[in-house]
Short mmCIF file of C-alpha atoms in Angstrom, two decimals:
data_model
loop_
_atom_site.label_atom_id
_atom_site.label_comp_id
_atom_site.label_asym_id
_atom_site.label_seq_id
_atom_site.Cartn_x
_atom_site.Cartn_y
_atom_site.Cartn_z
CA MET A 1306 20.10 -19.06 -22.63
CA VAL A 1307 21.50 -18.76 -19.17
CA GLU A 1308 22.14 -15.20 -18.29
CA VAL A 1309 25.21 -14.25 -16.37
CA TYR A 1310 24.63 -11.44 -13.98
CA GLU A 1311 27.34 -8.92 -13.97
CA GLY A 1312 29.71 -9.42 -11.11
CA VAL A 1313 27.68 -12.18 -9.56
CA ASP A 1314 28.37 -15.85 -9.43
CA ASP A 1315 26.17 -17.65 -11.89
CA THR A 1316 25.10 -20.28 -9.41
CA MET A 1317 23.50 -17.57 -7.36
CA ALA A 1318 21.82 -16.06 -10.36
CA ARG A 1319 20.06 -19.10 -11.69
CA PRO A 1320 17.46 -19.58 -9.00
CA PHE A 1321 16.56 -15.95 -9.14
CA GLU A 1322 16.26 -16.05 -12.89
CA GLY A 1323 13.94 -19.00 -12.78
CA TRP A 1324 11.84 -17.36 -10.15
CA VAL A 1325 11.69 -14.06 -11.90
CA VAL A 1326 10.54 -15.55 -15.19
CA GLU A 1327 7.43 -16.63 -13.36
CA ALA A 1328 6.98 -13.53 -11.27
CA ARG A 1329 7.59 -10.80 -13.81
CA PRO A 1330 4.57 -11.33 -16.07
CA ARG A 1331 2.29 -11.52 -13.07
CA LEU A 1332 3.63 -8.29 -11.67
CA GLU A 1333 3.52 -6.55 -15.04
CA ARG A 1334 -0.13 -7.42 -15.52
CA ALA A 1335 -0.98 -6.34 -12.02
CA PHE A 1336 0.81 -3.03 -12.50
CA LEU A 1337 -0.90 -2.52 -15.84
CA ALA A 1338 -4.25 -3.10 -14.22
CA ARG A 1339 -3.56 -0.65 -11.45
CA TYR A 1340 -1.44 2.04 -13.06
CA GLY A 1341 -2.07 1.77 -16.80
CA VAL A 1342 0.07 0.98 -19.78
CA GLU A 1343 2.33 4.01 -19.61
CA ILE A 1344 3.79 3.05 -16.27
CA ALA A 1345 3.45 -0.72 -16.07
CA GLY A 1346 6.50 -1.67 -18.10
CA GLU A 1347 8.91 0.73 -16.51
CA LEU A 1348 7.55 0.07 -13.06
CA THR A 1349 7.98 -3.65 -13.54
CA ALA A 1350 11.56 -3.13 -14.67
CA GLU A 1351 12.30 -1.06 -11.59
CA VAL A 1352 10.71 -3.58 -9.29
CA MET A 1353 12.60 -6.45 -10.83
CA ALA A 1354 15.83 -4.53 -10.53
CA TRP A 1355 14.96 -3.95 -6.88
CA ALA A 1356 14.22 -7.65 -6.56
CA TRP A 1357 17.64 -8.53 -7.88
CA GLU A 1358 19.33 -6.20 -5.47
CA HIS A 1359 17.33 -7.61 -2.56
CA ARG A 1360 17.10 -11.21 -3.71
CA GLY A 1361 18.50 -12.49 -0.46
CA GLU A 1362 15.71 -10.94 1.54
CA LEU A 1363 13.09 -12.07 -0.93
CA GLU A 1364 14.18 -15.68 -0.73
CA ALA A 1365 13.29 -15.71 2.94
CA MET A 1366 9.79 -14.36 2.38
CA SER A 1367 6.70 -16.50 2.19
CA ASN A 1368 5.14 -14.38 -0.53
CA PRO A 1369 7.92 -12.53 -2.36
CA VAL A 1370 5.73 -11.65 -5.33
CA GLY A 1371 3.22 -10.05 -3.02
CA TYR A 1372 5.98 -8.11 -1.38
CA LEU A 1373 7.28 -6.95 -4.74
CA TYR A 1374 3.81 -5.73 -5.59
CA ARG A 1375 3.99 -3.56 -2.49
CA VAL A 1376 7.39 -2.35 -3.55
CA GLY A 1377 5.87 -1.46 -6.89
CA GLN A 1378 3.09 0.46 -5.19
CA SER A 1379 5.64 2.59 -3.46
CA LYS A 1380 7.76 3.14 -6.53
CA ALA A 1381 4.70 3.92 -8.59
CA ARG A 1382 3.96 6.99 -6.54
CA ARG A 1383 6.99 8.67 -7.95
CA LEU A 1384 6.28 7.53 -11.48
CA VAL A 1385 2.72 8.71 -11.25
CA ARG A 1386 3.87 11.99 -9.83
CA TRP A 1387 6.41 12.63 -12.54
CA ARG A 1388 4.98 10.87 -15.51
CA ALA A 1389 1.25 10.60 -15.59
CA SER A 1390 -1.57 11.90 -13.51
CA THR A 1391 -4.24 9.67 -15.03
CA ILE A 1392 -4.48 5.99 -15.76
CA ALA A 1393 -3.99 5.18 -19.44
CA LEU A 1394 -5.61 2.09 -20.87
CA PRO A 1395 -5.82 1.16 -24.56
CA PRO A 1396 -9.17 1.64 -26.26
CA GLU A 1397 -11.52 -1.27 -26.47
CA GLN A 1398 -11.48 -2.91 -29.88
CA VAL A 1399 -15.14 -3.16 -30.81
CA ALA A 1400 -15.86 -5.63 -33.58
CA ASP A 1401 -19.63 -5.12 -33.66
CA SER A 1402 -21.02 -1.99 -32.15
CA GLY A 1403 -24.15 -1.92 -34.28
CA SER A 1404 -26.45 -2.52 -31.38
CA PRO A 1405 -28.08 0.67 -30.12
CA GLU A 1406 -27.83 -0.72 -26.60
CA PHE A 1407 -24.08 -1.01 -26.83
CA GLU A 1408 -22.31 1.63 -24.77
CA PRO A 1409 -18.69 2.03 -25.80
CA GLY A 1410 -15.95 3.17 -23.53
CA LEU A 1411 -15.10 0.13 -21.46
CA GLU A 1412 -11.61 1.46 -20.86
CA VAL A 1413 -12.99 4.78 -19.66
CA ALA A 1414 -15.32 3.01 -17.27
CA LEU A 1415 -12.43 0.91 -15.98
CA VAL A 1416 -10.38 4.00 -15.30
CA LYS A 1417 -13.25 5.42 -13.28
CA LEU A 1418 -13.21 2.45 -10.93
CA SER A 1419 -11.23 2.66 -7.75
CA ASP A 1420 -7.68 1.42 -8.14
CA ASP A 1421 -8.42 -1.64 -6.07
CA GLN A 1422 -11.56 -2.54 -7.96
CA ARG A 1423 -9.98 -1.97 -11.36
CA THR A 1424 -7.00 -4.14 -10.47
CA ALA A 1425 -9.18 -6.99 -9.30
CA VAL A 1426 -11.59 -6.77 -12.23
CA ILE A 1427 -8.88 -6.66 -14.89
CA LEU A 1428 -6.84 -9.46 -13.38
CA VAL A 1429 -9.83 -11.74 -12.96
CA HIS A 1430 -11.92 -10.96 -16.00
CA CYS A 1431 -9.43 -9.66 -18.56
CA PHE A 1432 -6.41 -11.77 -17.75
CA GLY A 1433 -8.36 -14.74 -16.47
CA TRP A 1434 -6.62 -15.11 -13.15
CA THR A 1435 -8.27 -17.05 -10.39
CA GLN A 1436 -9.43 -15.05 -7.42
CA PRO A 1437 -7.05 -16.92 -5.09
CA GLY A 1438 -4.23 -16.05 -7.47
CA VAL A 1439 -5.14 -12.39 -7.29
CA ALA A 1440 -5.40 -12.57 -3.52
CA GLU A 1441 -1.93 -14.06 -3.33
CA LEU A 1442 -0.30 -11.46 -5.52
CA LEU A 1443 -2.03 -8.54 -3.87
CA ASP A 1444 -1.50 -10.15 -0.48
CA ILE A 1445 -5.08 -9.66 0.53
CA GLU A 1446 -7.86 -11.92 1.69
CA LEU A 1447 -9.85 -13.88 -0.85
CA HIS A 1448 -13.11 -12.35 0.22
CA THR A 1449 -11.62 -8.93 -0.34
CA VAL A 1450 -10.90 -9.88 -3.94
CA ARG A 1451 -14.45 -11.11 -4.30
CA ASN A 1452 -15.79 -7.88 -2.89
CA ARG A 1453 -13.71 -5.79 -5.24
CA VAL A 1454 -14.60 -7.82 -8.30
CA HIS A 1455 -18.27 -7.80 -7.45
CA ARG A 1456 -18.38 -4.10 -6.72
CA GLY A 1457 -16.24 -3.31 -9.73
CA LEU A 1458 -18.51 -5.22 -12.07
CA ALA A 1459 -21.54 -3.56 -10.58
CA ALA A 1460 -19.96 -0.16 -11.13
CA LEU A 1461 -19.10 -1.06 -14.71
CA ARG A 1462 -22.66 -2.10 -15.37
CA ARG A 1463 -23.94 1.16 -13.99
CA GLU A 1464 -21.41 3.16 -15.98
CA LEU A 1465 -22.05 1.36 -19.24
CA GLY A 1466 -25.78 1.07 -18.79
CA ALA A 1467 -25.62 -2.68 -19.01
CA ASP A 1468 -28.26 -4.78 -17.34
CA ILE A 1469 -26.61 -8.12 -17.86
CA MET B 1253 -30.29 -5.31 -27.51
CA SER B 1254 -26.74 -6.48 -27.19
CA THR B 1255 -26.35 -9.90 -25.67
CA GLU B 1256 -22.71 -9.32 -24.82
CA THR B 1257 -22.16 -9.20 -21.10
CA ILE B 1258 -19.69 -7.05 -19.28
CA GLU B 1259 -17.72 -10.19 -18.54
CA ASP B 1260 -17.55 -10.99 -22.27
CA ARG B 1261 -16.34 -7.50 -23.08
CA LEU B 1262 -13.72 -7.67 -20.35
CA GLU B 1263 -12.49 -10.99 -21.66
CA GLN B 1264 -12.16 -9.52 -25.14
CA TYR B 1265 -10.49 -6.44 -23.72
CA GLY B 1266 -7.99 -8.71 -22.00
CA LYS B 1267 -6.75 -9.74 -25.44
CA THR B 1268 -6.15 -6.09 -26.24
CA LEU B 1269 -4.18 -5.69 -23.04
CA GLU B 1270 -2.15 -8.81 -23.78
CA GLY B 1271 -1.38 -7.35 -27.17
CA VAL B 1272 -0.10 -4.18 -25.55
CA LEU B 1273 2.10 -6.21 -23.23
CA ALA B 1274 3.41 -8.32 -26.09
CA THR B 1275 4.28 -5.18 -28.02
CA ALA B 1276 6.09 -3.75 -25.03
CA VAL B 1277 8.07 -6.96 -24.58
CA ALA B 1278 9.01 -6.96 -28.26
CA LEU B 1279 10.29 -3.43 -27.95
CA ASP B 1280 12.13 -3.97 -24.69
CA GLY B 1281 13.52 -7.42 -25.38
CA GLU B 1282 13.01 -10.51 -23.36
CA PRO B 1283 11.04 -9.77 -20.24
CA ALA B 1284 13.40 -11.63 -17.97
CA GLN B 1285 16.49 -9.78 -19.10
CA LEU B 1286 17.16 -7.89 -15.98
CA THR B 1287 20.85 -7.65 -16.45
CA ASP B 1288 20.64 -5.11 -19.19
CA ARG B 1289 20.01 -2.51 -16.62
CA ARG B 1290 22.19 0.07 -18.18
CA HIS B 1291 19.38 0.82 -20.61
CA GLN B 1292 16.93 1.02 -17.76
CA ARG B 1293 19.31 3.20 -15.88
CA SER B 1294 19.42 5.68 -18.72
CA ARG B 1295 15.67 5.87 -18.71
CA ARG B 1296 15.65 6.22 -14.98
CA THR B 1297 18.03 9.12 -14.94
CA PRO B 1298 15.37 11.83 -14.60
CA ARG B 1299 13.86 10.05 -11.66
CA LEU B 1300 17.21 9.50 -10.05
CA VAL B 1301 17.75 13.21 -10.30
CA ALA B 1302 14.35 13.71 -8.73
CA ALA B 1303 15.26 11.26 -5.98
CA ALA B 1304 18.46 13.16 -5.36
CA VAL B 1305 16.45 16.35 -5.08
CA SER B 1306 14.21 14.56 -2.60
CA VAL B 1307 17.21 13.56 -0.56
CA VAL B 1308 18.41 17.11 -0.39
CA LEU B 1309 14.97 18.35 0.55
CA VAL B 1310 14.59 15.78 3.28
CA GLY B 1311 17.97 16.79 4.53
CA LEU B 1312 16.80 20.36 4.63
CA VAL B 1313 13.74 19.35 6.58
CA MET B 1314 15.88 17.46 9.03
CA TRP B 1315 18.10 20.45 9.33
CA ALA B 1316 15.09 22.66 9.95
CA TRP B 1317 13.99 20.40 12.77
CA SER B 1318 17.35 20.27 14.37
CA GLY B 1319 17.54 24.02 14.77
CA ASP B 1320 21.27 23.75 14.63
CA SER B 1321 23.77 21.35 13.22
CA GLY B 1322 23.27 18.99 16.13
CA SER B 1323 21.72 15.63 16.02
CA VAL B 1324 18.64 15.01 14.01
CA GLY B 1325 15.54 14.41 16.03
CA THR B 1326 16.29 16.25 19.22
CA THR B 1327 14.47 19.22 17.98
CA ILE B 1328 12.02 20.63 20.43
CA ASP B 1329 14.64 22.22 22.59
CA PRO B 1330 17.20 23.78 20.32
CA THR B 1331 19.56 24.17 23.21
CA ALA B 1332 19.60 20.49 23.93
CA THR B 1333 23.01 18.93 23.96
CA THR B 1334 22.23 15.36 23.38
CA ALA B 1335 24.54 12.89 21.83
CA SER B 1336 23.83 11.78 18.33
CA PRO B 1337 20.62 9.82 17.90
CA VAL B 1338 22.62 6.84 16.83
CA ASP B 1339 24.50 6.86 20.09
CA ASP B 1340 21.37 7.56 22.06
CA LEU B 1341 19.55 4.67 20.56
CA ALA B 1342 22.38 2.22 20.85
CA SER B 1343 20.73 0.73 23.85
CA PRO B 1344 21.37 -2.89 24.68
CA ALA B 1345 17.67 -3.23 25.31
CA VAL B 1346 16.91 -3.59 21.65
CA ASP B 1347 18.70 -4.58 18.52
CA LEU B 1348 19.08 -1.28 16.82
CA ALA B 1349 21.26 -2.33 13.96
CA ALA B 1350 18.51 -1.50 11.53
CA SER B 1351 17.69 1.81 13.10
CA ALA B 1352 21.35 2.70 13.24
CA THR B 1353 21.55 2.09 9.53
CA CYS B 1354 18.57 4.28 9.07
CA LEU B 1355 19.92 7.00 11.24
CA ASP B 1356 23.22 6.81 9.46
CA ARG B 1357 21.29 7.42 6.33
CA LEU B 1358 19.46 10.35 7.82
CA ASP B 1359 22.70 11.67 9.19
CA GLU B 1360 24.10 11.45 5.73
CA LEU B 1361 21.10 13.28 4.43
CA ARG B 1362 21.68 16.00 6.93
CA ASP B 1363 25.31 16.19 6.00
CA ASN B 1364 24.34 16.45 2.38
CA MET B 1365 21.89 19.20 2.92
CA ALA B 1366 22.32 22.23 0.79
CA SER B 1367 20.65 25.53 0.35
CA GLY B 1368 17.18 25.43 -1.08
CA ASP B 1369 13.77 26.97 -0.95
CA LEU B 1370 11.54 24.85 1.21
CA ALA B 1371 8.57 27.09 0.65
CA ASN B 1372 8.50 26.28 -3.02
CA SER B 1373 9.24 22.63 -2.67
CA PRO B 1374 6.50 20.31 -3.83
CA PHE B 1375 7.65 17.88 -1.17
CA VAL B 1376 7.26 20.24 1.74
CA PRO B 1377 4.05 22.10 1.16
CA ASP B 1378 3.59 23.34 4.67
CA PRO B 1379 6.10 25.28 6.73
CA HIS B 1380 4.67 23.65 9.85
CA LEU B 1381 6.84 20.71 8.98
CA ARG B 1382 9.74 22.70 10.27
CA ASP B 1383 8.29 22.28 13.73
CA ALA B 1384 7.48 18.67 13.27
CA THR B 1385 8.80 15.77 15.20
CA PRO B 1386 10.28 12.84 13.39
CA VAL B 1387 9.23 9.39 14.40
CA THR B 1388 11.10 6.41 13.12
CA ILE B 1389 9.60 3.00 12.93
CA VAL B 1390 11.86 0.10 12.31
CA ASP B 1391 10.21 -3.02 11.13
CA PRO B 1392 12.30 -5.75 12.69
CA GLU B 1393 11.30 -8.27 10.08
CA ARG B 1394 12.33 -6.08 7.21
CA ALA B 1395 15.20 -4.20 8.62
CA ALA B 1396 16.18 -2.77 5.29
CA VAL B 1397 13.13 -0.57 5.27
CA THR B 1398 12.65 2.36 7.51
CA HIS B 1399 9.67 4.55 7.86
CA VAL B 1400 9.88 8.10 8.98
CA ILE B 1401 6.68 9.65 10.12
CA ILE B 1402 6.60 13.36 10.49
CA VAL B 1403 3.83 15.02 12.33
CA GLY B 1404 3.23 18.69 12.66
CA ASP B 1405 0.43 20.51 14.35
CA THR B 1406 -1.64 20.79 11.20
CA MET B 1407 -0.44 17.99 9.07
CA ALA B 1408 1.08 14.60 8.96
CA ALA B 1409 3.54 13.41 6.41
CA VAL B 1410 5.25 10.17 5.80
CA CYS B 1411 8.36 9.38 3.89
CA VAL B 1412 10.32 6.23 3.43
CA VAL B 1413 14.05 5.92 3.56
CA PRO B 1414 15.10 2.45 2.55
CA ALA B 1415 18.38 1.75 4.27
CA GLY B 1416 21.30 1.71 1.90
CA SER B 1417 19.44 3.64 -0.70
CA ASN B 1418 19.20 7.22 -1.74
CA ASP B 1419 15.63 6.69 -2.68
CA VAL B 1420 13.56 8.88 -0.45
CA GLU B 1421 9.90 8.92 -1.11
CA TRP B 1422 7.07 10.84 0.40
CA LEU B 1423 4.18 8.52 0.81
CA SER B 1424 1.39 10.55 2.13
CA ILE B 1425 0.77 14.06 3.20
CA ALA B 1426 -2.41 15.08 4.92
CA GLU B 1427 -3.87 18.37 3.90
CA PRO B 1428 -2.99 21.24 6.18
CA GLY B 1429 -5.78 22.23 8.49
CA GLU B 1430 -7.65 18.97 8.36
CA GLN B 1431 -9.50 18.46 11.60
CA PRO B 1432 -8.94 15.78 12.35
CA ALA B 1433 -6.00 15.42 10.08
CA ALA B 1434 -6.29 11.90 8.89
CA THR B 1435 -4.77 10.06 6.05
CA LYS B 1436 -4.36 6.54 5.01
CA ILE B 1437 -0.84 5.60 4.31
CA ASP B 1438 0.58 2.56 2.71
CA LEU B 1439 3.73 1.48 4.40
CA TRP B 1440 6.04 -1.32 3.63
CA GLY B 1441 5.81 -3.67 6.51
CA LEU B 1442 3.03 -1.81 8.17
CA ARG B 1443 0.98 -2.20 5.04
CA THR B 1444 -1.77 0.23 5.81
CA ALA B 1445 -2.04 2.57 8.67
CA GLN B 1446 -4.28 5.37 9.61
CA MET B 1447 -2.95 8.39 11.29
CA THR B 1448 -4.96 11.01 13.05
CA SER B 1449 -3.96 14.08 14.89
CA PRO B 1450 -7.19 15.30 16.41
CA ALA B 1451 -6.00 15.87 19.92
CA GLY B 1452 -3.55 18.62 19.37
CA PRO B 1453 -0.02 19.21 18.29
CA MET B 1454 2.12 16.23 17.68
CA SER B 1455 -0.26 13.55 18.75
CA ILE B 1456 -0.84 10.66 16.46
CA HIS B 1457 -2.34 7.27 16.58
CA GLY B 1458 -1.79 4.69 13.97
CA TYR B 1459 -2.99 1.25 13.40
CA GLY B 1460 -2.20 -1.02 10.59
CA ARG B 1461 -1.61 -4.50 9.51
CA VAL B 1462 1.46 -6.61 9.62
CA GLY B 1463 1.07 -9.69 7.54
CA SER B 1464 -2.42 -10.96 7.88
CA ASP B 1465 -2.76 -10.10 11.53
CA VAL B 1466 -4.15 -6.82 12.62
CA VAL B 1467 -2.04 -4.90 15.03
CA SER B 1468 -2.22 -1.40 16.27
CA VAL B 1469 0.52 1.09 16.67
CA ASP B 1470 0.02 3.78 19.17
CA LEU B 1471 2.61 6.45 18.89
CA VAL B 1472 2.28 9.15 21.45
CA VAL B 1473 4.06 12.37 20.84
CA GLY B 1474 2.87 14.91 23.32
CA LYS B 1475 0.44 14.67 26.17
CA HIS B 1476 -2.23 12.22 25.34
CA ARG B 1477 -3.59 8.85 26.18
CA ASN B 1478 -2.74 7.42 29.58
CA GLU B 1479 -1.09 10.67 30.46
CA ALA B 1480 2.02 9.55 28.72
CA VAL B 1481 4.17 12.49 27.97
CA ILE B 1482 6.91 12.13 25.49
CA GLU B 1483 8.08 15.46 24.41
CA ALA B 1484 10.29 14.88 21.46
CA GLY B 1485 12.83 12.66 19.96
CA TRP B 1486 13.29 9.56 18.00
CA PHE B 1487 10.94 6.75 18.67
CA VAL B 1488 11.84 3.27 17.76
CA VAL B 1489 9.14 0.73 17.95
CA GLU B 1490 11.00 -2.15 19.41
CA ALA B 1491 8.73 -4.80 18.11
CA ILE B 1492 5.68 -4.86 15.97
CA GLN B 1493 4.17 -8.16 16.75
CA PRO B 1494 0.87 -9.55 15.71
CA ALA B 1495 -1.21 -9.89 18.80
CA GLN B 1496 -2.85 -13.10 19.77
CA SER B 1497 -6.21 -11.48 19.47
CA GLY B 1498 -7.61 -8.07 18.98
CA ASN B 1499 -5.60 -5.05 18.09
CA VAL B 1500 -2.85 -4.95 20.60
CA LEU B 1501 0.60 -3.70 20.03
CA LYS B 1502 3.32 -5.23 22.08
CA ALA B 1503 5.86 -2.53 21.87
CA SER B 1504 8.04 -0.41 23.92
CA LEU B 1505 9.31 2.92 22.90
CA GLU B 1506 12.87 3.99 23.19
CA TYR B 1507 13.31 7.64 23.10
CA SER B 1508 15.64 10.42 23.78
CA ALA B 1509 14.45 13.89 24.31
CA LYS B 1510 15.89 17.10 25.58
CA GLY B 1511 19.10 15.42 26.44
CA GLN B 1512 17.49 13.00 28.86
CA ALA B 1513 18.92 9.61 29.32
CA ILE B 1514 17.46 6.79 27.35
CA GLU B 1515 14.39 5.42 28.96
CA THR B 1516 12.07 2.70 28.01
CA ILE B 1517 8.45 3.54 28.23
CA ARG B 1518 5.98 0.78 28.24
CA LEU B 1519 2.61 2.29 27.76
CA PRO B 1520 0.12 0.66 30.09
CA GLU B 1521 -2.18 -1.05 27.67
CA PRO B 1522 -2.89 1.94 25.52
CA ILE B 1523 -4.15 0.11 22.51
CA GLU B 1524 -7.06 -1.71 24.02
CA GLN B 1525 -8.74 1.61 24.55
CA LEU B 1526 -8.71 2.40 20.85
CA PRO B 1527 -11.85 1.66 18.90
CA GLN B 1528 -11.60 -1.66 17.21
CA PRO B 1529 -11.53 -1.02 13.48
CA ASP B 1530 -13.52 -4.15 12.75
CA ALA B 1531 -16.48 -3.20 14.88
CA PRO B 1532 -18.80 -0.23 15.02
CA SER B 1533 -17.86 2.11 17.81
CA ASP B 1534 -21.44 2.44 18.97
CA PRO B 1535 -22.64 -0.69 20.82
CA ARG B 1536 -26.16 -0.10 19.59
CA ASP B 1537 -24.89 -0.11 16.02
CA ALA B 1538 -23.05 -3.33 16.68
CA ALA B 1539 -26.18 -4.99 17.98
CA ALA B 1540 -28.20 -3.76 15.04
CA ALA B 1541 -25.56 -4.90 12.59
CA SER B 1542 -25.41 -8.31 14.18
CA GLN B 1543 -29.16 -8.69 14.01
CA ALA B 1544 -29.20 -7.53 10.39
CA LEU B 1545 -26.59 -10.10 9.54
CA LYS B 1546 -28.61 -12.89 11.11
CA GLU B 1547 -31.75 -11.88 9.26
CA ALA B 1548 -30.00 -11.53 5.92
CA VAL B 1549 -28.24 -14.88 6.28
CA ALA B 1550 -31.54 -16.53 7.09
CA CYS B 1551 -33.11 -14.86 4.07
CA LEU B 1552 -30.41 -16.05 1.71
CA GLU B 1553 -30.34 -19.56 3.12
CA ALA B 1554 -34.09 -19.74 2.72
CA GLU B 1555 -33.50 -19.10 -0.97
CA GLY B 1556 -31.24 -22.15 -1.08
CA ASN B 1557 -27.92 -20.34 -1.07
CA THR B 1558 -24.83 -21.38 0.83
CA ILE B 1559 -23.33 -18.71 3.01
CA HIS B 1560 -19.62 -19.00 3.51
CA GLU B 1561 -19.06 -16.17 5.88
CA SER B 1562 -20.62 -13.06 7.27
CA TYR B 1563 -18.65 -10.26 8.75
CA LEU B 1564 -18.50 -6.56 9.36
CA ASP B 1565 -16.80 -4.65 6.59
CA THR B 1566 -13.55 -3.41 8.03
CA ASP B 1567 -13.70 -0.18 6.09
CA THR B 1568 -17.23 0.90 6.79
CA GLY B 1569 -18.41 -1.25 9.67
CA THR B 1570 -21.25 -2.34 7.42
CA PRO B 1571 -22.51 -5.86 7.95
CA THR B 1572 -21.44 -7.83 4.92
CA ILE B 1573 -22.14 -11.30 3.70
CA SER B 1574 -19.79 -13.16 1.44
CA MET B 1575 -21.57 -15.81 -0.51
CA SER B 1576 -20.31 -18.20 -3.12
CA THR B 1577 -22.53 -19.80 -5.67
CA THR B 1578 -22.38 -21.71 -8.89
CA ASN B 1579 -25.45 -19.89 -10.12
CA THR B 1580 -24.24 -17.89 -13.10
CA ASP B 1581 -27.50 -16.03 -13.58
CA THR B 1582 -25.97 -12.72 -12.67
CA ARG B 1583 -29.18 -10.81 -13.10
CA ALA B 1584 -31.12 -13.06 -10.73
CA MET B 1585 -28.32 -13.01 -8.21
CA GLY B 1586 -28.01 -9.28 -8.49
CA GLN B 1587 -31.71 -8.86 -7.88
CA LEU B 1588 -31.48 -11.13 -4.88
CA ALA B 1589 -28.56 -9.17 -3.54
CA ASP B 1590 -30.39 -5.90 -4.05
CA LEU B 1591 -33.47 -7.26 -2.34
CA CYS B 1592 -31.59 -8.43 0.70
CA SER B 1593 -29.51 -5.30 0.77
CA THR B 1594 -32.60 -3.11 0.74
CA ARG B 1595 -34.48 -5.22 3.23
CA HIS B 1596 -31.67 -5.71 5.69
CA SER B 1597 -29.21 -2.89 4.94
CA VAL B 1598 -26.55 -5.48 4.45
CA ASN B 1599 -23.92 -5.58 1.76
CA ILE B 1600 -23.94 -8.85 -0.04
CA ASP B 1601 -20.92 -9.78 -2.08
CA ILE B 1602 -21.26 -12.75 -4.29
CA GLY B 1603 -18.30 -14.80 -5.34
CA TYR B 1604 -18.83 -17.19 -8.17
CA LEU B 1605 -17.25 -20.57 -7.95
CA SER B 1606 -15.64 -20.26 -11.32
CA GLU B 1607 -12.11 -20.70 -10.19
#
């Protein structure tokens, strides 16, 4: 279905729609990783609305998704301030926790990571993104992503008492 | 003992997260349906109210600076009789269309100001802000975004006023009394910047990143580096340009203060004197870090690893090695990293060539 944007010529809307279909899920996952489930959806909606209003500027950018992530960071401050003071992540579904070595609470350990580390770890290891893909969306250097993933995993191992 | 690795658990947890997202999409409708913004708008109403409150509060702050109903920004001398900042800044020397839009917005904020209790405002936690000096940075590449930096003698605060929007947001507020008052702020356009005010009232230095190139922004408000004295007013950074090398800001400052005529001040190479954020400030530390890097790289290469780059961590100045490997034995690699880290005091970050 081709959506018709209210008050806007459809020929202008189509390219944006095609672009946003690709960008939105990436942004939503990144926002979930950084800000938790309570904020991610609404934040994504706000950012995409902002993107529509500023589509002309975005078209001229080399990395519009990365820019929108920054927009989301700014908008999230208000959401965090008014809505939630802590990151909310769903509990880990543990199929077999019979092992005495198993330390539950992966989501708690993730929340304890720094925002940057948690974002990188979740995007790479939970959502299966490539590190270059994460670097592009966050608009940071690849080695920075590597650092954050490595340090985040190390912190998770310490927190969960895992040695592998 | 469980044989499930952290990576395995994270992968499984990713399915849980995907399930949460799928549920949210099912509840909200198709993810790409942006046009149904009336529903979003209804949910956003409380925040719009909050934003409106912010606008009023910012207006009040501006009013407090102005000391009278005169122009915003010419605040140090309440008796000053300057023209409006928009007129003052309409210099042919720079394209101030963006700043004019911003100032129009601020003017509108001032005009919209209403009675309120600043002392109890969560946005203005320190009355010193009333004595603060506003500094406006206009990013020429993203003219729609304007940054207002407010610096008082005990604190620094930053808010953003996107042109054409009523959305005013406070980004960062340093704690009152911090010596030096320093805070990291995340600015659109400037990305990250660090502000300090160690040298006295209304003196700040900032450096940040524009794009992938490091630049520095040196904003001088008050007597400070190079004996530049700028007493008050609006400052428009004419250009924030990535330097060819190093952390150099090519900028001139337009200002108006105390009713003086517009002048252009070109600070004589102020930035080069700032410590380079990528290098330790102590030359002896730099030499030691360099030597540690060489030794650690040699150690790792002797173990048959391929080193892709070695660098000084920009945050800590710690020598850091970035290494990629196809070796998936995380325990062995971790032990190797720990060994080298202990032996050489070098951070070793290992990237796996899985992508």
